[in-house]
C-alpha cells in the first residue's frame, strides 16, 4: 500500500491500525509510519484512498468518504 | 516587623480573640471572587505580597 | 455544511435554527449567564485537563499534616481530625453574584486531590503535565514529599496487600474491569430520608448521637460480658462523627462571616449587599439547623455533598432534588410568595452550576472512561411518593427549565417516568431532549421499583424512594437501603468473556493466561461447547471482580473510615458503626457490565456461520481473530453483514441475548455481597467502550482490536440496527427487565428535524408509551444532527456548547476524544 501523502510503500499491516470508519464497511483509518498522516484505507483493495484530517471530509457515515470503498458503494 | 493585624485584608473574629480572616478580592481569567483564609493577628506579614497597611 | 452558529440572531430565529446553546445565553438571567461562564471546567478534554486547571495542594497538605499529627488515633477519629483541620483552615471563596457557596477545593480552578486514596494515583498526579500550581518546581517538590509520606499507606495500598496475589494481578491488569476496591474512590448514597424528610440539621444529629452514647455508656459501666466489648470502638466512632459534624458547622459559619465581611466592607450595591446578608443568614442556619426555605435547602444539600467530597473522592452524585427540595419551592413561590418563579429559577440554575464546577483529580483511565466530565452526577427527578402517588411538583418543572438555561453536562437528570406523569411535565422532559441536552434519560419507574424489590428485597415504600446511585442503578435513600460505597468497582469488561472463551482463557492483548482453560475453541464441534465455555468465563470474571470488591468493602472501615458519611446516616448514628460496614446495609450491589452486546453478536455470528451454515471452520475463525482480521477482510465483512445482529427483532440473535442474561442472572443469585444480598448485572458503558478499544482483541462480531466497542448497555452496535426503532424496542422488550438484570441502558438517536414542533412531541410521546408497554427500564436520546456534530468537529470553538449523551452521562461534544465523537456519529439516527 502506498501513502497518499509521502508515497511510503509497504504492506497494509505496516500502517498502524487506528480504528474503523464503521464496523460494516471495509474503510478503516491507518497511520503512515513515515509521515504519520492518518489515511482512509480500503481494506478489501488494500489501498489508501485519501488523507484524513479535521474538516469537511474526515470520515464517518456522513463524512464524505462513503463510496470510497467498494462494499459501501454497492 | 509588621503583622497581619496591621493589614487592610485582616478582619478580626469577634468571637475568637487573636484570630481573624485574611479577606482578599481576586480576579482570575474566568471569575471574580472574594477569598478568605484564617490567620492569627500576630502572624508576621513579612514576605506577604498582598500586604497593605491599614 | 451546517450554517455557522448565528449567535446574534433573535431568540425566535435561533430557536427556528435549533441553535439552543445561543438561545440559552439569550434567555437566562445576567446572574446565571455570569455564573455559568465563570465555571472552571474540570472535566478532562478527551483525557487531558484544560489549561489553567491546577492540582489542589492546600487541602492535601492540610489533611496530611493533621493525619500525621494524630498517628495514634483510631482511623475514624484520625480521619475526622484531619478533615476538621482542612475545613477549619482551607481557603474559601464567594464568587460574584453567587447565592450558593461551597467548593471542596481551595480555589475555583483547583481540582481536589484524594492524597490518601491510592499511591498509583498519587504517582499519576506527580507526572500529569500542566496541573502543578506555579512555581511548578516548588509544587513538584511538595507533591513528591506527600507521595513519599503516603506510599504504601493509602487505602488501596492496604487492600492490595491482602488480596489474593493472582486476583490482584488480574484485577490490576486493566483488562477485565476497572475501579478501586475502597470507599476512598467511588460514590456514596446519602440518607436523604434522615436528613431532609426527617428535617434534621447537624445539631439535631449530634443530639441523636449523644443520646446513643449515653445509652451505650450505661452498658460500659454495667455487668461485664462479651456483648459490651465492641461498644468501646463504637464510642470512638460516635466521637469522631460529632467532631467532624462540628467542624462542618464551623466551616459553614466561615462562609457566613465572609459574606458579612463582603457586605459590610466592600459591597456598594444595596441589592447585592442584601443578597450577601441573606447568604450569611443561610450559612448560619444550615447545616447546623434544618432549612427554612429553598435557598437554605439547596445550600444544606450542597454543603453535605461538599463535605462528603472532602472526605472521599466521590465520582457520582445520587440525589433527588425535586422531591426533597420541592416543599420549600412550594412554600416560597406558591404559598409565602417570598420568591418569584424567575428568582427561584436563578437558584435552581445556580444549584446545578455549583455541582458542575466540582472536580477532583482522576487517573488517566478514569478520565478516558468518563471523558468530558468529572463523575456521573445523574440527579433523579419525577417518580412517585412512598404511597405511589405522582411525586412530580413545580420544582420538577423548574429543574427541567433551568437545565435548558444553564446547559451543563453535569449534573444531568434521570426522569422516573410512570403512567400518572402529567403532560406538562412530559413536555418539559421532551424540550430538554429536543434542545440537544441528551437528558433526562427516561426510566420506567413502576418496573424499577419492582426490580429493586426483586433483586435486593427492598420493601415497597423504600423502593419508591430510589435515586440513581450513579449513572443507572436505582438505590433507596433510606436507613437500611442507602448504599455507602461504590460497588461498581465490580465493573466488568464483558467482551473479554467471549474473547477468553475463544482463546482458552488466554489474553492475547495483555499476554497472559487470565481466565480458566475452557478448551481450544478450534476443536469445538457445536455451539453448546462454545456457550458452556462462555458461561465458565463469565462466572470466573464476575467472581474475581466481586471477590475483590467484597473484600475492599469489608475492610474499608479498618483501612479508610468515613466519619462524616457515618455522621449523616441514621444507621451509623444509631449503631456507632462506620456506615461502610455491611451491618445494617440491606445490600444494593450491581456489576456494571461494560461491552456486553459484543458477546451476543459474536456468539450469534459463530453459531450462524460456523456451526449452522458451516461456511467457516472454528480454526479459520481463530486464525483470523489472532491476525486481528488483517488479510481476512472479506471474511470479516461476512461476519458483520451476514450474521444476525442484536436490535433487529431477530429471534436468532435475541434468543442468545436472553440465554446469556439468564445464565448471568442465575449466577447473580449465587454471588453475594458482604450483606448477603445478590449481585445482578447492569449493562452500560460510560465511555468505557473507547477506553477498552485497544484492550479487547478482535471478535467474531467483526471488530478489530482498536475499534471502539459498541456504545453500551443493550444498545445495538452503531449502524447495525437496520430495521428501525420499533425493531430495536422489540428486541429489547424480549428481555425481562426485572429478573434478567438490574437495569439496561439503551441509547437512541433521533432526528431533530422529524421531532420539531407539536407533531414531534406527539411522536416522541407515542414512542415513550411503546417503550413503557414493552417493559424497558431505560432509554436516552441524542437529538443533534450529524451536520451539527461534524461542524463541531471542524470548528470546535464555535460549537463549544453542543452537548451529547455519551452513555450514562452527557458531555460537551468538543470535550470528548475524536474517537468517541466518531462513535456517536456512527449511531443510527432513527426515524420514529
Coordinates of C-alpha atoms in Angstrom, one line a residue, chain A residues 12-14 17-30 38 42-44 52-64 71 74, chain C residues 1 628 630 633-634 636-637 640-641 701-708 710 718-720 722 749 786 790 793-794 818-819 822-823 825-829:
Chain A
X12 CA -1.2 -2.8 4.8
X13 CA -0.4 -4.1 8.2
X14 CA 2.8 -2.0 8.4
X17 CA -4.2 0.4 12.6
X18 CA -6.3 3.1 14.3
X19 CA -10.0 2.2 14.1
X20 CA -12.8 1.6 11.7
X21 CA -15.0 4.1 9.9
X22 CA -17.9 1.8 10.7
X23 CA -17.9 -1.8 11.5
X24 CA -19.9 -2.9 8.5
X25 CA -17.7 -1.2 5.9
X26 CA -14.2 -2.1 4.7
X27 CA -13.0 1.5 5.3
X28 CA -10.5 2.0 8.1
X29 CA -8.1 4.5 9.5
X30 CA -4.5 3.7 9.5
X38 CA -4.0 9.4 9.0
X42 CA -9.9 0.4 1.7
X43 CA -9.1 -2.9 3.4
X44 CA -10.6 -5.0 0.6
X52 CA -8.0 12.1 6.8
X53 CA -8.0 15.5 8.5
X54 CA -10.3 17.5 10.7
X55 CA -12.7 19.4 8.5
X56 CA -15.1 18.7 5.8
X57 CA -14.3 15.1 4.9
X58 CA -12.6 13.2 7.6
X59 CA -14.6 10.0 7.9
X60 CA -17.8 8.5 9.2
X61 CA -21.1 7.9 7.6
X62 CA -21.8 11.5 6.8
X63 CA -18.2 12.4 6.3
X64 CA -17.7 12.3 2.6
X71 CA -18.6 -2.6 -0.4
X74 CA -22.8 -1.0 -3.7
Chain C
X1 CA -22.5 22.0 5.6
X628 CA -6.8 -9.1 14.0
X630 CA -5.7 -8.5 8.8
X633 CA -11.4 -8.5 5.2
X634 CA -13.9 -10.4 3.1
X636 CA -14.7 -10.1 8.5
X637 CA -17.4 -8.4 6.4
X640 CA -20.6 -8.4 10.2
X641 CA -23.1 -8.4 7.4
X701 CA -18.8 -9.6 15.5
X702 CA -16.3 -8.1 13.1
X703 CA -14.4 -5.7 15.4
X704 CA -10.7 -5.4 15.3
X705 CA -8.5 -4.5 18.3
X706 CA -8.5 -0.7 18.3
X707 CA -12.1 -0.3 17.1
X708 CA -14.5 1.4 19.5
X710 CA -20.5 -0.7 20.9
X718 CA -23.7 1.6 15.9
X719 CA -25.2 1.3 12.4
X720 CA -26.2 -2.3 12.9
X722 CA -31.1 -1.6 10.4
X749 CA -30.5 8.9 18.2
X786 CA -24.8 14.7 12.1
X790 CA -19.5 17.3 12.1
X793 CA -15.5 18.6 14.8
X794 CA -14.3 21.0 12.3
X818 CA -12.2 12.2 18.3
X819 CA -12.8 8.5 18.5
X822 CA -16.9 9.5 15.7
X823 CA -18.5 6.7 17.6
X825 CA -21.9 10.0 14.8
X826 CA -21.9 6.3 13.8
X827 CA -25.0 5.6 15.8
X828 CA -28.1 5.2 13.6
X829 CA -30.5 8.2 13.5

